[in-house]
């Protein structure tokens, strides 16, 4: 007898008729002492198990409750029920684990609609819900697509360290890593904590980005990417920020900014297309959910398109590319700016763009993904290549509808003297980054790269509204329960 996943069996459909099969899963519902809806997480759809209760002892029947886990041996038969070709007529049922209805009553396993907030409170049980399981399967497909894309395009996958001594983004939003006894910290003459006595003999932190190490690898391997967890202690409690998130960072020797943007656009479209092709059931389910959610929203917040249309729209349109300077002009003249509707009004060139501005450009003005480039050097990281105007750098951000920034990247400053000048300006110690500077000493080359926040991509593709709902165990300020 063959063991099938429910997805496998359902996709076999009528070809499986009369076959004797074994199915494992959790009970979603049990109706009329006769029909069990069983799900094993392999896909959105349940398989219907039909039992003749005369053939089973009451003890077994009593244990078939919502959330309990079963192994069913049975025969595949044609189903008379709507929406399913086949069902399984059970011959024997083994109960792996019983779930008491009183306990289930208290949880999100109870088969009814629960809020996403409630789901978050039971993160350990979320995987059993239709919505979260769909999101996780889409996330899985996107992660696979990311590896596939880079693998087929000649990139070498490398793993950059999680514990580092550097602050790649220079924003100081780091979690310290130490094995000091925090109640008894050793001090130096100046009265500061003496990290020379710490585990690594220096101050270390969780990485905010693998880029700097990624650059060193690209300077030998040509085209690389890293894909791992990154950590930011920024205290921004928003629906787009996590303290622990997954970032994909390709880095390419000999690429200029245009090539970098071309790659980012092609890469994003590949991943979205992959999800559209491989996650049909889940995306249809999420699409319905998205449509339901839109109905509850006030008119001005309603999306013009449903989820599937939004995905298709991104796939079939070329991203608009424009300079920061052009964007500022548009924003200055925009209605919300004139009418004082922006929380951060745009007054002059040099202003840092907030999510409200990014979303205005994408959702209202251009109505398509936008790539902004050539930002003021003052608002960007030290490693970006300085333009001849001496005030902008070769940075680029990809902005998506409903999300804002999904990718941030740049052409890197490959000229040693310019890079050192910039570091001095920002008080970045050359001695700390001697190994990074070395890449500019031994055959420096123009090169570029970018970072994509995996969760922001999953947010976009699944149409979810909060980043906490697209990662299994979200880490945010005051929240690390599971
Ligand atoms: O723009 P960021 O900060 O760029 C870098 O870290 C560069 N070193 C990347 C590179 O050039 N190799 O972050 C890149 C992306 C953002 O566009 C966003 O998608 C995501 O990472 N991101 C976050 N996602 C979730 N929570 C946060 N707190 C995030 N911060 C950034
Ligand atoms: Mg950024």
Tab-separated table of N, CA and C and ligand atoms in Angstrom, residues 168-169 208-211 232 234 236 240-251 380 383 397-398 405-410 412 449-456 467, ligand 1:
chain	number	residue	atom	x	y	z
A	168	UNK	N	27.614	47.304	8.712
A	168	UNK	CA	27.657	47.539	7.270
A	168	UNK	C	26.871	48.773	6.851
A	169	UNK	N	25.721	48.978	7.476
A	169	UNK	CA	24.883	50.083	7.045
A	169	UNK	C	25.175	51.383	7.778
A	208	UNK	N	23.846	43.182	10.285
A	208	UNK	CA	22.709	43.908	9.713
A	208	UNK	C	22.639	43.691	8.209
A	209	UNK	N	23.702	43.083	7.653
A	209	UNK	CA	23.775	42.862	6.212
A	209	UNK	C	25.046	42.083	5.911
A	210	UNK	N	24.972	41.170	4.964
A	210	UNK	CA	26.164	40.399	4.602
A	210	UNK	C	26.953	41.051	3.483
A	211	UNK	N	26.590	42.274	3.158
A	211	UNK	CA	27.157	42.894	1.959
A	211	UNK	C	28.671	43.034	1.953
A	232	UNK	N	18.168	43.765	12.974
A	232	UNK	CA	18.235	45.224	13.158
A	232	UNK	C	17.471	45.637	14.398
A	234	UNK	N	16.256	48.325	15.163
A	234	UNK	CA	15.577	49.621	14.982
A	234	UNK	C	14.218	49.507	15.656
A	236	UNK	N	11.339	50.412	15.204
A	236	UNK	CA	10.200	50.879	14.406
A	236	UNK	C	9.143	49.791	14.374
A	240	UNK	N	5.981	46.781	8.349
A	240	UNK	CA	6.998	46.461	7.333
A	240	UNK	C	8.347	46.122	7.941
A	241	UNK	N	8.476	46.225	9.260
A	241	UNK	CA	9.792	46.026	9.879
A	241	UNK	C	9.818	44.863	10.857
A	242	UNK	N	10.887	44.097	10.770
A	242	UNK	CA	11.150	43.038	11.733
A	242	UNK	C	12.529	43.287	12.332
A	243	UNK	N	12.758	42.777	13.527
A	243	UNK	CA	14.088	42.889	14.116
A	243	UNK	C	14.980	41.766	13.586
A	244	UNK	N	14.344	40.684	13.099
A	244	UNK	CA	15.074	39.567	12.474
A	244	UNK	C	14.366	39.260	11.164
A	245	UNK	N	15.071	39.430	10.065
A	245	UNK	CA	14.450	39.140	8.767
A	245	UNK	C	15.473	38.488	7.854
A	246	UNK	N	14.993	37.963	6.745
A	246	UNK	CA	15.875	37.246	5.820
A	246	UNK	C	16.170	38.115	4.618
A	247	UNK	N	17.442	38.251	4.329
A	247	UNK	CA	17.829	39.111	3.210
A	247	UNK	C	18.637	38.322	2.172
A	248	UNK	N	18.316	38.601	0.916
A	248	UNK	CA	19.055	38.036	-0.217
A	248	UNK	C	19.931	39.142	-0.753
A	249	UNK	N	21.218	38.889	-0.843
A	249	UNK	CA	22.113	39.938	-1.330
A	249	UNK	C	23.065	39.436	-2.411
A	250	UNK	N	22.744	39.733	-3.675
A	250	UNK	CA	23.693	39.425	-4.735
A	250	UNK	C	24.737	40.533	-4.845
A	251	UNK	N	25.919	40.171	-5.272
A	251	UNK	CA	26.996	41.152	-5.466
A	251	UNK	C	27.748	40.743	-6.734
A	380	UNK	N	22.583	58.196	2.429
A	380	UNK	CA	22.870	56.799	2.083
A	380	UNK	C	24.176	56.311	2.726
A	383	UNK	N	29.400	53.169	1.514
A	383	UNK	CA	30.070	52.382	0.456
A	383	UNK	C	29.551	52.676	-0.960
A	397	UNK	N	16.765	52.240	-5.175
A	397	UNK	CA	15.750	51.558	-4.365
A	397	UNK	C	14.625	51.140	-5.289
A	398	UNK	N	14.172	49.900	-5.150
A	398	UNK	CA	13.001	49.458	-5.916
A	398	UNK	C	11.782	49.598	-5.008
A	405	UNK	N	9.691	50.379	-0.166
A	405	UNK	CA	10.990	49.821	-0.562
A	405	UNK	C	11.016	48.306	-0.398
A	406	UNK	N	11.299	47.631	-1.493
A	406	UNK	CA	11.415	46.169	-1.427
A	406	UNK	C	12.876	45.759	-1.613
A	407	UNK	N	13.608	46.586	-2.396
A	407	UNK	CA	15.033	46.335	-2.629
A	407	UNK	C	15.799	47.637	-2.419
A	408	UNK	N	16.970	47.516	-1.802
A	408	UNK	CA	17.891	48.651	-1.715
A	408	UNK	C	19.246	48.190	-2.200
A	409	UNK	N	19.893	48.972	-3.048
A	409	UNK	CA	21.197	48.559	-3.555
A	409	UNK	C	21.986	49.733	-4.087
A	410	UNK	N	23.134	49.426	-4.692
A	410	UNK	CA	23.965	50.504	-5.244
A	410	UNK	C	25.118	49.950	-6.063
A	412	UNK	N	29.044	50.207	-6.013
A	412	UNK	CA	29.921	50.459	-4.863
A	412	UNK	C	31.067	51.394	-5.220
A	449	UNK	N	25.570	45.702	-6.256
A	449	UNK	CA	24.761	44.662	-5.627
A	449	UNK	C	23.530	45.277	-4.999
A	450	UNK	N	22.694	44.414	-4.468
A	450	UNK	CA	21.497	44.922	-3.783
A	450	UNK	C	21.031	43.926	-2.741
A	451	UNK	N	20.086	44.371	-1.921
A	451	UNK	CA	19.494	43.491	-0.907
A	451	UNK	C	17.982	43.478	-1.052
A	452	UNK	N	17.435	42.283	-1.044
A	452	UNK	CA	15.974	42.139	-1.062
A	452	UNK	C	15.543	41.558	0.274
A	453	UNK	N	14.600	42.187	0.939
A	453	UNK	CA	14.037	41.620	2.161
A	453	UNK	C	13.023	40.557	1.781
A	454	UNK	N	13.340	39.305	2.110
A	454	UNK	CA	12.454	38.206	1.705
A	454	UNK	C	11.017	38.446	2.171
A	455	UNK	N	10.856	38.874	3.417
A	455	UNK	CA	9.497	39.050	3.964
A	455	UNK	C	8.713	40.105	3.200
A	456	UNK	N	9.411	41.135	2.703
A	456	UNK	CA	8.673	42.161	1.937
A	456	UNK	C	8.184	41.563	0.621
A	467	UNK	N	3.855	42.317	8.163
A	467	UNK	CA	5.049	41.482	7.986
A	467	UNK	C	5.126	40.365	9.041
B	1	LIG	O1	18.131	48.953	2.146
B	1	LIG	P1	18.854	48.013	3.062
B	1	LIG	O2	19.147	48.492	4.428
B	1	LIG	O3	20.168	47.619	2.282
B	1	LIG	C1	21.210	46.886	2.757
B	1	LIG	O4	21.257	46.341	3.825
B	1	LIG	C2	22.305	46.712	1.732
B	1	LIG	N1	23.512	46.253	2.438
B	1	LIG	C3	21.877	45.719	0.699
B	1	LIG	C4	22.892	45.488	-0.376
B	1	LIG	O5	23.137	46.375	-1.174
B	1	LIG	N2	23.525	44.322	-0.406
B	1	LIG	O6	18.030	46.653	3.182
B	1	LIG	C5	17.737	45.905	2.033
B	1	LIG	C6	16.314	45.424	2.078
B	1	LIG	C7	15.265	46.539	2.109
B	1	LIG	O7	15.011	47.037	0.827
B	1	LIG	C8	14.077	45.800	2.685
B	1	LIG	O8	13.424	45.011	1.699
B	1	LIG	C9	14.731	44.847	3.668
B	1	LIG	O9	16.072	44.688	3.258
B	1	LIG	N3	14.702	45.371	5.040
B	1	LIG	C10	13.875	44.919	6.005
B	1	LIG	N4	12.917	43.988	5.979
B	1	LIG	C11	12.239	43.746	7.125
B	1	LIG	N5	12.493	44.376	8.292
B	1	LIG	C12	13.457	45.331	8.377
B	1	LIG	N6	13.713	45.930	9.538
B	1	LIG	C13	14.194	45.643	7.187
B	1	LIG	N7	15.202	46.490	6.900
B	1	LIG	C14	15.485	46.303	5.597
